JSON list of C-alpha atoms in Angstrom, two decimals:
[
{"chain": "N", "resi": 4, "resn": "MET", "atom": "CA", "xyz": [49.11, 25.58, -25.54]},
{"chain": "N", "resi": 5, "resn": "VAL", "atom": "CA", "xyz": [45.41, 25.51, -24.78]},
{"chain": "N", "resi": 6, "resn": "GLU", "atom": "CA", "xyz": [43.33, 22.94, -26.65]},
{"chain": "N", "resi": 7, "resn": "SER", "atom": "CA", "xyz": [40.27, 23.26, -24.43]},
{"chain": "N", "resi": 8, "resn": "VAL", "atom": "CA", "xyz": [36.54, 23.30, -25.01]},
{"chain": "N", "resi": 9, "resn": "ALA", "atom": "CA", "xyz": [33.27, 21.62, -24.19]},
{"chain": "N", "resi": 10, "resn": "SER", "atom": "CA", "xyz": [29.79, 20.95, -25.42]},
{"chain": "N", "resi": 11, "resn": "SER", "atom": "CA", "xyz": [28.03, 23.61, -27.47]},
{"chain": "N", "resi": 12, "resn": "PRO", "atom": "CA", "xyz": [26.29, 26.65, -25.95]},
{"chain": "N", "resi": 13, "resn": "GLY", "atom": "CA", "xyz": [22.98, 25.55, -27.41]},
{"chain": "N", "resi": 14, "resn": "LYS", "atom": "CA", "xyz": [19.84, 27.58, -26.87]},
{"chain": "N", "resi": 15, "resn": "GLN", "atom": "CA", "xyz": [19.62, 31.33, -27.23]},
{"chain": "N", "resi": 16, "resn": "ARG", "atom": "CA", "xyz": [20.58, 32.65, -23.82]},
{"chain": "N", "resi": 17, "resn": "PRO", "atom": "CA", "xyz": [18.98, 35.59, -22.02]},
{"chain": "N", "resi": 18, "resn": "HIS", "atom": "CA", "xyz": [20.97, 38.73, -22.73]},
{"chain": "N", "resi": 19, "resn": "ASN", "atom": "CA", "xyz": [21.69, 41.87, -20.80]},
{"chain": "N", "resi": 20, "resn": "PRO", "atom": "CA", "xyz": [18.74, 44.15, -21.75]},
{"chain": "N", "resi": 21, "resn": "THR", "atom": "CA", "xyz": [20.76, 47.26, -20.91]},
{"chain": "N", "resi": 22, "resn": "LEU", "atom": "CA", "xyz": [23.55, 46.34, -23.33]},
{"chain": "N", "resi": 23, "resn": "GLU", "atom": "CA", "xyz": [22.52, 47.32, -26.83]},
{"chain": "N", "resi": 24, "resn": "ARG", "atom": "CA", "xyz": [25.22, 48.03, -29.39]},
{"chain": "N", "resi": 25, "resn": "LYS", "atom": "CA", "xyz": [22.91, 50.27, -31.46]},
{"chain": "N", "resi": 26, "resn": "ASP", "atom": "CA", "xyz": [25.79, 51.82, -33.39]},
{"chain": "N", "resi": 27, "resn": "THR", "atom": "CA", "xyz": [26.74, 48.41, -34.79]},
{"chain": "N", "resi": 28, "resn": "MET", "atom": "CA", "xyz": [23.46, 47.55, -36.50]},
{"chain": "N", "resi": 29, "resn": "ARG", "atom": "CA", "xyz": [20.80, 48.85, -38.85]},
{"chain": "N", "resi": 30, "resn": "TYR", "atom": "CA", "xyz": [17.24, 47.87, -39.66]},
{"chain": "N", "resi": 31, "resn": "ILE", "atom": "CA", "xyz": [16.19, 46.68, -43.12]},
{"chain": "N", "resi": 32, "resn": "GLN", "atom": "CA", "xyz": [13.11, 47.75, -45.02]},
{"chain": "N", "resi": 33, "resn": "LYS", "atom": "CA", "xyz": [11.40, 44.44, -45.68]},
{"chain": "N", "resi": 34, "resn": "SER", "atom": "CA", "xyz": [9.38, 45.76, -48.64]},
{"chain": "N", "resi": 35, "resn": "THR", "atom": "CA", "xyz": [12.60, 46.27, -50.61]},
{"chain": "N", "resi": 36, "resn": "TRP", "atom": "CA", "xyz": [14.54, 43.35, -49.13]},
{"chain": "N", "resi": 37, "resn": "PRO", "atom": "CA", "xyz": [15.39, 40.82, -51.87]},
{"chain": "N", "resi": 38, "resn": "ARG", "atom": "CA", "xyz": [15.01, 37.97, -49.37]},
{"chain": "N", "resi": 39, "resn": "ALA", "atom": "CA", "xyz": [11.49, 38.91, -48.22]},
{"chain": "N", "resi": 40, "resn": "GLU", "atom": "CA", "xyz": [9.71, 36.09, -50.07]},
{"chain": "N", "resi": 41, "resn": "LEU", "atom": "CA", "xyz": [12.10, 33.42, -48.78]},
{"chain": "N", "resi": 42, "resn": "PHE", "atom": "CA", "xyz": [11.84, 34.86, -45.28]},
{"chain": "N", "resi": 43, "resn": "ASP", "atom": "CA", "xyz": [8.04, 34.63, -45.37]},
{"chain": "N", "resi": 44, "resn": "PHE", "atom": "CA", "xyz": [8.15, 31.09, -46.79]},
{"chain": "N", "resi": 45, "resn": "PHE", "atom": "CA", "xyz": [10.33, 29.75, -43.98]},
{"chain": "N", "resi": 46, "resn": "SER", "atom": "CA", "xyz": [8.46, 31.80, -41.38]},
{"chain": "N", "resi": 47, "resn": "ALA", "atom": "CA", "xyz": [5.46, 29.54, -41.98]},
{"chain": "N", "resi": 48, "resn": "VAL", "atom": "CA", "xyz": [7.24, 26.49, -40.52]},
{"chain": "N", "resi": 49, "resn": "SER", "atom": "CA", "xyz": [7.42, 25.87, -36.78]},
{"chain": "N", "resi": 50, "resn": "PHE", "atom": "CA", "xyz": [11.07, 24.76, -36.83]},
{"chain": "N", "resi": 51, "resn": "PRO", "atom": "CA", "xyz": [13.08, 26.77, -39.40]},
{"chain": "N", "resi": 52, "resn": "PHE", "atom": "CA", "xyz": [16.48, 25.57, -38.18]},
{"chain": "N", "resi": 53, "resn": "TYR", "atom": "CA", "xyz": [18.84, 23.18, -39.96]},
{"chain": "N", "resi": 54, "resn": "SER", "atom": "CA", "xyz": [22.48, 22.16, -39.76]},
{"chain": "N", "resi": 55, "resn": "VAL", "atom": "CA", "xyz": [25.13, 21.22, -42.32]},
{"chain": "N", "resi": 56, "resn": "ALA", "atom": "CA", "xyz": [28.37, 19.36, -41.62]},
{"chain": "N", "resi": 57, "resn": "PHE", "atom": "CA", "xyz": [31.52, 19.35, -43.74]},
{"chain": "N", "resi": 58, "resn": "ARG", "atom": "CA", "xyz": [35.26, 18.86, -43.46]},
{"chain": "N", "resi": 59, "resn": "VAL", "atom": "CA", "xyz": [37.80, 21.67, -43.19]},
{"chain": "N", "resi": 60, "resn": "ASP", "atom": "CA", "xyz": [41.49, 21.21, -44.00]},
{"chain": "N", "resi": 61, "resn": "VAL", "atom": "CA", "xyz": [43.37, 22.70, -41.04]},
{"chain": "N", "resi": 62, "resn": "THR", "atom": "CA", "xyz": [46.90, 21.62, -41.96]},
{"chain": "N", "resi": 63, "resn": "ALA", "atom": "CA", "xyz": [48.14, 25.19, -42.28]},
{"chain": "N", "resi": 64, "resn": "LEU", "atom": "CA", "xyz": [46.38, 26.40, -39.12]},
{"chain": "N", "resi": 65, "resn": "HIS", "atom": "CA", "xyz": [47.69, 23.55, -36.98]},
{"chain": "N", "resi": 66, "resn": "ALA", "atom": "CA", "xyz": [51.25, 24.21, -38.17]},
{"chain": "N", "resi": 67, "resn": "TYR", "atom": "CA", "xyz": [50.81, 27.95, -37.60]},
{"chain": "N", "resi": 68, "resn": "THR", "atom": "CA", "xyz": [49.57, 27.59, -34.02]},
{"chain": "N", "resi": 69, "resn": "ARG", "atom": "CA", "xyz": [52.18, 24.98, -33.07]},
{"chain": "N", "resi": 70, "resn": "ALA", "atom": "CA", "xyz": [55.01, 27.17, -34.39]},
{"chain": "N", "resi": 71, "resn": "ARG", "atom": "CA", "xyz": [53.78, 30.10, -32.28]},
{"chain": "N", "resi": 72, "resn": "SER", "atom": "CA", "xyz": [52.56, 28.20, -29.20]},
{"chain": "N", "resi": 73, "resn": "LEU", "atom": "CA", "xyz": [49.02, 29.49, -29.74]},
{"chain": "N", "resi": 74, "resn": "SER", "atom": "CA", "xyz": [45.77, 27.78, -28.85]},
{"chain": "N", "resi": 75, "resn": "PHE", "atom": "CA", "xyz": [44.39, 26.05, -31.94]},
{"chain": "N", "resi": 76, "resn": "TYR", "atom": "CA", "xyz": [40.88, 26.43, -30.50]},
{"chain": "N", "resi": 77, "resn": "TYR", "atom": "CA", "xyz": [41.11, 30.18, -30.01]},
{"chain": "N", "resi": 78, "resn": "ALA", "atom": "CA", "xyz": [42.75, 30.60, -33.40]},
{"chain": "N", "resi": 79, "resn": "MET", "atom": "CA", "xyz": [40.00, 28.61, -35.10]},
{"chain": "N", "resi": 80, "resn": "GLY", "atom": "CA", "xyz": [37.42, 30.68, -33.24]},
{"chain": "N", "resi": 81, "resn": "TYR", "atom": "CA", "xyz": [38.99, 33.85, -34.60]},
{"chain": "N", "resi": 82, "resn": "LEU", "atom": "CA", "xyz": [39.02, 32.62, -38.19]},
{"chain": "N", "resi": 83, "resn": "VAL", "atom": "CA", "xyz": [35.49, 31.20, -37.97]},
{"chain": "N", "resi": 84, "resn": "THR", "atom": "CA", "xyz": [34.22, 34.54, -36.65]},
{"chain": "N", "resi": 85, "resn": "GLN", "atom": "CA", "xyz": [36.02, 36.50, -39.36]},
{"chain": "N", "resi": 86, "resn": "ALA", "atom": "CA", "xyz": [34.62, 34.22, -42.06]},
{"chain": "N", "resi": 87, "resn": "ALA", "atom": "CA", "xyz": [31.08, 34.34, -40.63]},
{"chain": "N", "resi": 88, "resn": "ASN", "atom": "CA", "xyz": [31.11, 38.11, -40.35]},
{"chain": "N", "resi": 89, "resn": "GLY", "atom": "CA", "xyz": [32.05, 38.30, -44.00]},
{"chain": "N", "resi": 90, "resn": "ILE", "atom": "CA", "xyz": [28.70, 36.70, -44.94]},
{"chain": "N", "resi": 91, "resn": "GLU", "atom": "CA", "xyz": [25.85, 39.19, -44.63]},
{"chain": "N", "resi": 92, "resn": "ASN", "atom": "CA", "xyz": [23.19, 36.52, -44.08]},
{"chain": "N", "resi": 93, "resn": "PHE", "atom": "CA", "xyz": [24.98, 35.30, -40.95]},
{"chain": "N", "resi": 94, "resn": "ARG", "atom": "CA", "xyz": [24.50, 38.77, -39.45]},
{"chain": "N", "resi": 95, "resn": "TYR", "atom": "CA", "xyz": [20.73, 39.16, -39.87]},
{"chain": "N", "resi": 96, "resn": "PHE", "atom": "CA", "xyz": [18.50, 39.28, -36.80]},
{"chain": "N", "resi": 97, "resn": "LEU", "atom": "CA", "xyz": [14.85, 39.82, -35.91]},
{"chain": "N", "resi": 98, "resn": "ARG", "atom": "CA", "xyz": [13.70, 42.07, -33.10]},
{"chain": "N", "resi": 99, "resn": "ASP", "atom": "CA", "xyz": [10.09, 43.04, -32.35]},
{"chain": "N", "resi": 100, "resn": "GLY", "atom": "CA", "xyz": [9.10, 41.93, -35.83]},
{"chain": "N", "resi": 101, "resn": "LYS", "atom": "CA", "xyz": [11.75, 44.11, -37.49]},
{"chain": "N", "resi": 102, "resn": "ILE", "atom": "CA", "xyz": [14.60, 42.66, -39.57]},
{"chain": "N", "resi": 103, "resn": "GLY", "atom": "CA", "xyz": [18.06, 44.00, -38.83]},
{"chain": "N", "resi": 104, "resn": "LEU", "atom": "CA", "xyz": [21.69, 43.53, -39.76]},
{"chain": "N", "resi": 105, "resn": "TRP", "atom": "CA", "xyz": [24.59, 43.57, -37.32]},
{"chain": "N", "resi": 106, "resn": "ASP", "atom": "CA", "xyz": [27.87, 45.10, -38.45]},
{"chain": "N", "resi": 107, "resn": "GLU", "atom": "CA", "xyz": [29.53, 42.10, -36.83]},
{"chain": "N", "resi": 108, "resn": "ARG", "atom": "CA", "xyz": [28.78, 39.19, -34.54]},
{"chain": "N", "resi": 109, "resn": "ILE", "atom": "CA", "xyz": [30.71, 38.66, -31.30]},
{"chain": "N", "resi": 110, "resn": "PRO", "atom": "CA", "xyz": [32.13, 35.17, -30.61]},
{"chain": "N", "resi": 111, "resn": "SER", "atom": "CA", "xyz": [30.75, 33.48, -27.51]},
{"chain": "N", "resi": 112, "resn": "PHE", "atom": "CA", "xyz": [32.49, 30.17, -26.91]},
{"chain": "N", "resi": 113, "resn": "THR", "atom": "CA", "xyz": [32.69, 27.34, -24.43]},
{"chain": "N", "resi": 114, "resn": "ASP", "atom": "CA", "xyz": [35.98, 26.68, -22.64]},
{"chain": "N", "resi": 115, "resn": "LEU", "atom": "CA", "xyz": [37.00, 24.08, -20.09]},
{"chain": "N", "resi": 116, "resn": "HIS", "atom": "CA", "xyz": [38.44, 24.98, -16.74]},
{"chain": "N", "resi": 117, "resn": "PRO", "atom": "CA", "xyz": [42.00, 23.56, -16.51]},
{"chain": "N", "resi": 118, "resn": "GLY", "atom": "CA", "xyz": [41.93, 20.08, -15.00]},
{"chain": "N", "resi": 119, "resn": "SER", "atom": "CA", "xyz": [38.14, 20.01, -14.85]},
{"chain": "N", "resi": 120, "resn": "ASP", "atom": "CA", "xyz": [35.19, 18.58, -16.77]},
{"chain": "N", "resi": 121, "resn": "LEU", "atom": "CA", "xyz": [33.22, 21.78, -16.13]},
{"chain": "N", "resi": 122, "resn": "PHE", "atom": "CA", "xyz": [33.08, 24.48, -18.76]},
{"chain": "N", "resi": 123, "resn": "HIS", "atom": "CA", "xyz": [32.21, 28.15, -18.85]},
{"chain": "N", "resi": 124, "resn": "ILE", "atom": "CA", "xyz": [31.13, 30.45, -21.67]},
{"chain": "N", "resi": 125, "resn": "VAL", "atom": "CA", "xyz": [33.46, 33.26, -22.71]},
{"chain": "N", "resi": 126, "resn": "THR", "atom": "CA", "xyz": [32.36, 36.24, -24.78]},
{"chain": "N", "resi": 127, "resn": "LEU", "atom": "CA", "xyz": [34.67, 38.88, -26.23]},
{"chain": "N", "resi": 128, "resn": "PRO", "atom": "CA", "xyz": [34.95, 40.91, -29.45]},
{"chain": "N", "resi": 129, "resn": "CYS", "atom": "CA", "xyz": [37.02, 39.55, -32.31]},
{"chain": "N", "resi": 130, "resn": "ARG", "atom": "CA", "xyz": [39.53, 42.40, -32.40]},
{"chain": "N", "resi": 131, "resn": "GLY", "atom": "CA", "xyz": [43.08, 42.77, -33.66]},
{"chain": "N", "resi": 132, "resn": "ASN", "atom": "CA", "xyz": [45.02, 40.04, -35.43]},
{"chain": "N", "resi": 133, "resn": "LEU", "atom": "CA", "xyz": [44.89, 36.32, -34.75]},
{"chain": "N", "resi": 134, "resn": "GLU", "atom": "CA", "xyz": [47.68, 36.35, -32.16]},
{"chain": "N", "resi": 135, "resn": "ALA", "atom": "CA", "xyz": [46.15, 39.27, -30.26]},
{"chain": "N", "resi": 136, "resn": "PHE", "atom": "CA", "xyz": [42.76, 37.56, -30.12]},
{"chain": "N", "resi": 137, "resn": "CYS", "atom": "CA", "xyz": [44.31, 34.31, -28.84]},
{"chain": "N", "resi": 138, "resn": "ARG", "atom": "CA", "xyz": [46.03, 36.21, -26.04]},
{"chain": "N", "resi": 139, "resn": "ALA", "atom": "CA", "xyz": [42.88, 38.14, -25.15]},
{"chain": "N", "resi": 140, "resn": "ALA", "atom": "CA", "xyz": [40.73, 34.99, -25.19]},
{"chain": "N", "resi": 141, "resn": "ARG", "atom": "CA", "xyz": [43.18, 33.16, -22.95]},
{"chain": "N", "resi": 142, "resn": "GLU", "atom": "CA", "xyz": [43.28, 36.03, -20.46]},
{"chain": "N", "resi": 143, "resn": "ARG", "atom": "CA", "xyz": [39.50, 36.44, -20.44]},
{"chain": "N", "resi": 144, "resn": "SER", "atom": "CA", "xyz": [38.90, 32.73, -19.96]},
{"chain": "N", "resi": 145, "resn": "ARG", "atom": "CA", "xyz": [41.42, 32.42, -17.12]},
{"chain": "N", "resi": 146, "resn": "SER", "atom": "CA", "xyz": [40.12, 35.48, -15.28]},
{"chain": "N", "resi": 147, "resn": "GLN", "atom": "CA", "xyz": [36.39, 34.73, -15.62]},
{"chain": "N", "resi": 148, "resn": "GLN", "atom": "CA", "xyz": [34.97, 33.49, -12.33]},
{"chain": "N", "resi": 149, "resn": "THR", "atom": "CA", "xyz": [31.39, 32.82, -13.45]},
{"chain": "N", "resi": 150, "resn": "PHE", "atom": "CA", "xyz": [29.84, 30.28, -15.78]},
{"chain": "N", "resi": 151, "resn": "LEU", "atom": "CA", "xyz": [28.45, 33.07, -17.96]},
{"chain": "N", "resi": 152, "resn": "ASP", "atom": "CA", "xyz": [29.05, 36.81, -17.74]},
{"chain": "N", "resi": 153, "resn": "GLN", "atom": "CA", "xyz": [25.79, 38.21, -19.12]},
{"chain": "N", "resi": 154, "resn": "GLU", "atom": "CA", "xyz": [26.93, 41.77, -18.52]},
{"chain": "N", "resi": 155, "resn": "LYS", "atom": "CA", "xyz": [29.03, 41.39, -21.68]},
{"chain": "N", "resi": 156, "resn": "GLU", "atom": "CA", "xyz": [26.30, 39.79, -23.81]},
{"chain": "N", "resi": 157, "resn": "ALA", "atom": "CA", "xyz": [23.88, 41.45, -26.19]},
{"chain": "N", "resi": 158, "resn": "GLU", "atom": "CA", "xyz": [22.03, 39.74, -29.05]},
{"chain": "N", "resi": 159, "resn": "ASP", "atom": "CA", "xyz": [24.86, 40.05, -31.58]},
{"chain": "N", "resi": 160, "resn": "LEU", "atom": "CA", "xyz": [26.52, 36.75, -30.71]},
{"chain": "N", "resi": 161, "resn": "LEU", "atom": "CA", "xyz": [28.02, 33.85, -32.61]},
{"chain": "N", "resi": 162, "resn": "TYR", "atom": "CA", "xyz": [27.92, 30.60, -30.61]},
{"chain": "N", "resi": 163, "resn": "LEU", "atom": "CA", "xyz": [31.10, 28.53, -30.97]},
{"chain": "N", "resi": 164, "resn": "SER", "atom": "CA", "xyz": [32.16, 25.22, -29.49]},
{"chain": "N", "resi": 165, "resn": "CYS", "atom": "CA", "xyz": [34.26, 22.14, -30.07]},
{"chain": "N", "resi": 166, "resn": "LEU", "atom": "CA", "xyz": [34.25, 18.44, -29.26]},
{"chain": "N", "resi": 167, "resn": "PRO", "atom": "CA", "xyz": [37.97, 17.63, -29.61]},
{"chain": "N", "resi": 168, "resn": "TRP", "atom": "CA", "xyz": [37.42, 14.04, -28.50]},
{"chain": "N", "resi": 169, "resn": "VAL", "atom": "CA", "xyz": [35.44, 12.87, -31.55]},
{"chain": "N", "resi": 170, "resn": "ASP", "atom": "CA", "xyz": [35.64, 13.09, -35.32]},
{"chain": "N", "resi": 171, "resn": "LEU", "atom": "CA", "xyz": [32.56, 15.25, -35.76]},
{"chain": "N", "resi": 172, "resn": "THR", "atom": "CA", "xyz": [30.18, 14.24, -38.55]},
{"chain": "N", "resi": 173, "resn": "SER", "atom": "CA", "xyz": [27.03, 16.05, -37.38]},
{"chain": "N", "resi": 174, "resn": "CYS", "atom": "CA", "xyz": [25.81, 18.17, -34.50]},
{"chain": "N", "resi": 175, "resn": "THR", "atom": "CA", "xyz": [22.56, 19.58, -33.15]},
{"chain": "N", "resi": 176, "resn": "ASN", "atom": "CA", "xyz": [22.06, 22.09, -30.35]},
{"chain": "N", "resi": 177, "resn": "GLU", "atom": "CA", "xyz": [19.56, 22.26, -27.54]},
{"chain": "N", "resi": 178, "resn": "ARG", "atom": "CA", "xyz": [17.47, 25.42, -27.76]},
{"chain": "N", "resi": 179, "resn": "SER", "atom": "CA", "xyz": [14.27, 27.10, -26.71]},
{"chain": "N", "resi": 180, "resn": "LEU", "atom": "CA", "xyz": [11.88, 26.88, -29.64]},
{"chain": "N", "resi": 181, "resn": "ASP", "atom": "CA", "xyz": [12.03, 30.50, -30.72]},
{"chain": "N", "resi": 182, "resn": "PRO", "atom": "CA", "xyz": [11.75, 30.82, -34.52]},
{"chain": "N", "resi": 183, "resn": "ASP", "atom": "CA", "xyz": [13.12, 34.37, -34.26]},
{"chain": "N", "resi": 184, "resn": "ASP", "atom": "CA", "xyz": [16.46, 33.05, -32.97]},
{"chain": "N", "resi": 185, "resn": "ALA", "atom": "CA", "xyz": [18.96, 34.01, -35.69]},
{"chain": "N", "resi": 186, "resn": "ILE", "atom": "CA", "xyz": [22.22, 33.25, -33.85]},
{"chain": "N", "resi": 187, "resn": "PRO", "atom": "CA", "xyz": [24.38, 30.78, -35.83]},
{"chain": "N", "resi": 188, "resn": "ARG", "atom": "CA", "xyz": [25.84, 27.82, -33.92]},
{"chain": "N", "resi": 189, "resn": "ILE", "atom": "CA", "xyz": [29.18, 26.53, -35.18]},
{"chain": "N", "resi": 190, "resn": "ALA", "atom": "CA", "xyz": [31.03, 23.54, -33.72]},
{"chain": "N", "resi": 191, "resn": "TRP", "atom": "CA", "xyz": [33.97, 21.41, -34.79]},
{"chain": "N", "resi": 192, "resn": "GLY", "atom": "CA", "xyz": [35.59, 18.13, -33.78]},
{"chain": "N", "resi": 193, "resn": "LYS", "atom": "CA", "xyz": [39.05, 16.69, -33.36]},
{"chain": "N", "resi": 194, "resn": "ILE", "atom": "CA", "xyz": [41.83, 16.94, -35.92]},
{"chain": "N", "resi": 195, "resn": "VAL", "atom": "CA", "xyz": [42.24, 13.79, -38.01]},
{"chain": "N", "resi": 196, "resn": "GLU", "atom": "CA", "xyz": [45.27, 13.09, -40.19]},
{"chain": "N", "resi": 197, "resn": "ARG", "atom": "CA", "xyz": [44.73, 11.43, -43.55]},
{"chain": "N", "resi": 198, "resn": "GLY", "atom": "CA", "xyz": [47.17, 11.21, -46.43]},
{"chain": "N", "resi": 199, "resn": "GLY", "atom": "CA", "xyz": [49.58, 13.69, -44.91]},
{"chain": "N", "resi": 200, "resn": "ARG", "atom": "CA", "xyz": [46.87, 16.35, -44.42]},
{"chain": "N", "resi": 201, "resn": "GLU", "atom": "CA", "xyz": [44.97, 17.34, -41.29]},
{"chain": "N", "resi": 202, "resn": "ALA", "atom": "CA", "xyz": [41.24, 18.01, -41.28]},
{"chain": "N", "resi": 203, "resn": "LEU", "atom": "CA", "xyz": [38.32, 18.25, -38.90]},
{"chain": "N", "resi": 204, "resn": "GLY", "atom": "CA", "xyz": [34.55, 17.99, -39.15]},
{"chain": "N", "resi": 205, "resn": "MET", "atom": "CA", "xyz": [32.56, 21.19, -38.70]},
{"chain": "N", "resi": 206, "resn": "SER", "atom": "CA", "xyz": [28.84, 21.73, -38.17]},
{"chain": "N", "resi": 207, "resn": "VAL", "atom": "CA", "xyz": [26.95, 24.96, -38.88]},
{"chain": "N", "resi": 208, "resn": "GLU", "atom": "CA", "xyz": [23.41, 25.34, -37.55]},
{"chain": "N", "resi": 209, "resn": "VAL", "atom": "CA", "xyz": [21.37, 28.31, -38.82]},
{"chain": "N", "resi": 210, "resn": "ASN", "atom": "CA", "xyz": [17.87, 29.69, -39.26]},
{"chain": "N", "resi": 211, "resn": "HIS", "atom": "CA", "xyz": [16.58, 29.11, -42.80]},
{"chain": "N", "resi": 212, "resn": "ARG", "atom": "CA", "xyz": [14.62, 32.36, -42.63]},
{"chain": "N", "resi": 213, "resn": "PHE", "atom": "CA", "xyz": [17.97, 34.13, -43.01]},
{"chain": "N", "resi": 214, "resn": "VAL", "atom": "CA", "xyz": [20.58, 31.63, -44.24]},
{"chain": "N", "resi": 215, "resn": "ASP", "atom": "CA", "xyz": [20.50, 29.24, -47.21]},
{"chain": "N", "resi": 216, "resn": "GLY", "atom": "CA", "xyz": [22.89, 26.52, -48.28]},
{"chain": "N", "resi": 217, "resn": "VAL", "atom": "CA", "xyz": [24.71, 28.88, -50.64]},
{"chain": "N", "resi": 218, "resn": "HIS", "atom": "CA", "xyz": [25.63, 31.11, -47.70]},
{"chain": "N", "resi": 219, "resn": "ILE", "atom": "CA", "xyz": [27.00, 28.16, -45.73]},
{"chain": "N", "resi": 220, "resn": "GLY", "atom": "CA", "xyz": [29.01, 27.26, -48.82]},
{"chain": "N", "resi": 221, "resn": "ARG", "atom": "CA", "xyz": [30.43, 30.78, -48.99]},
{"chain": "N", "resi": 222, "resn": "PHE", "atom": "CA", "xyz": [31.26, 30.63, -45.30]},
{"chain": "N", "resi": 223, "resn": "TYR", "atom": "CA", "xyz": [33.17, 27.38, -45.84]},
{"chain": "N", "resi": 224, "resn": "GLU", "atom": "CA", "xyz": [35.07, 28.84, -48.81]},
{"chain": "N", "resi": 225, "resn": "ALA", "atom": "CA", "xyz": [35.98, 31.98, -46.86]},
{"chain": "N", "resi": 226, "resn": "LEU", "atom": "CA", "xyz": [37.13, 29.99, -43.84]},
{"chain": "N", "resi": 227, "resn": "GLN", "atom": "CA", "xyz": [39.22, 27.59, -45.90]},
{"chain": "N", "resi": 228, "resn": "ALA", "atom": "CA", "xyz": [40.81, 30.49, -47.79]},
{"chain": "N", "resi": 229, "resn": "ARG", "atom": "CA", "xyz": [41.76, 32.22, -44.53]},
{"chain": "N", "resi": 230, "resn": "ILE", "atom": "CA", "xyz": [43.34, 29.03, -43.20]},
{"chain": "N", "resi": 231, "resn": "ASP", "atom": "CA", "xyz": [45.22, 28.30, -46.41]},
{"chain": "N", "resi": 232, "resn": "ALA", "atom": "CA", "xyz": [46.61, 31.86, -46.49]},
{"chain": "N", "resi": 233, "resn": "LEU", "atom": "CA", "xyz": [48.45, 31.39, -43.17]},
{"chain": "N", "resi": 234, "resn": "GLU", "atom": "CA", "xyz": [52.22, 31.27, -43.40]},
{"chain": "N", "resi": 235, "resn": "PRO", "atom": "CA", "xyz": [53.86, 28.48, -41.35]}
]
């Protein structure tokens, strides 16, 4: 069972300019966008990014992955991506001054090479069920020979990572100071057992021009519901 990972992907990376998934997005008319006033308010600040940390009960997910010999990390990545894609505000983006909405974001996650301290970044669509994604992620990670395969990257990413060595209570990411960067960064720490339950700390870093605290709250609720719905 793979329990790998490394430090977070951090700054918005250069993407393949020839890879544009135009059929998976649409532009929004700002004049009729309910969020326009909030967007303009937070556009006036030089650093519109913030992060929120909270605990997630993963008792059901840990039991589920152990029973099926699946990677807990890949499984959590699948559920995090599904929950994030269910929140419209997590899918907003800004390109050439125009506001857009992706149909979905694609998980792009760090993974450690077996027996090494060096990590690489793996990007693949969140397709199929949880087990199918875990298999696909494992195969992609093992076969990838480069640190980062930019041929598979557009702008519709969701940056994921984990620090399984520490009980995560907060997290920040290195980045280029680009206020148009709308890619959410989500990281989590090691599993800690308390009172017969297992939980971990999770950090979500977002751009306030697009995402408010209520949306992070809805993401947490959606993620926890998906975990709790898993059958052992």
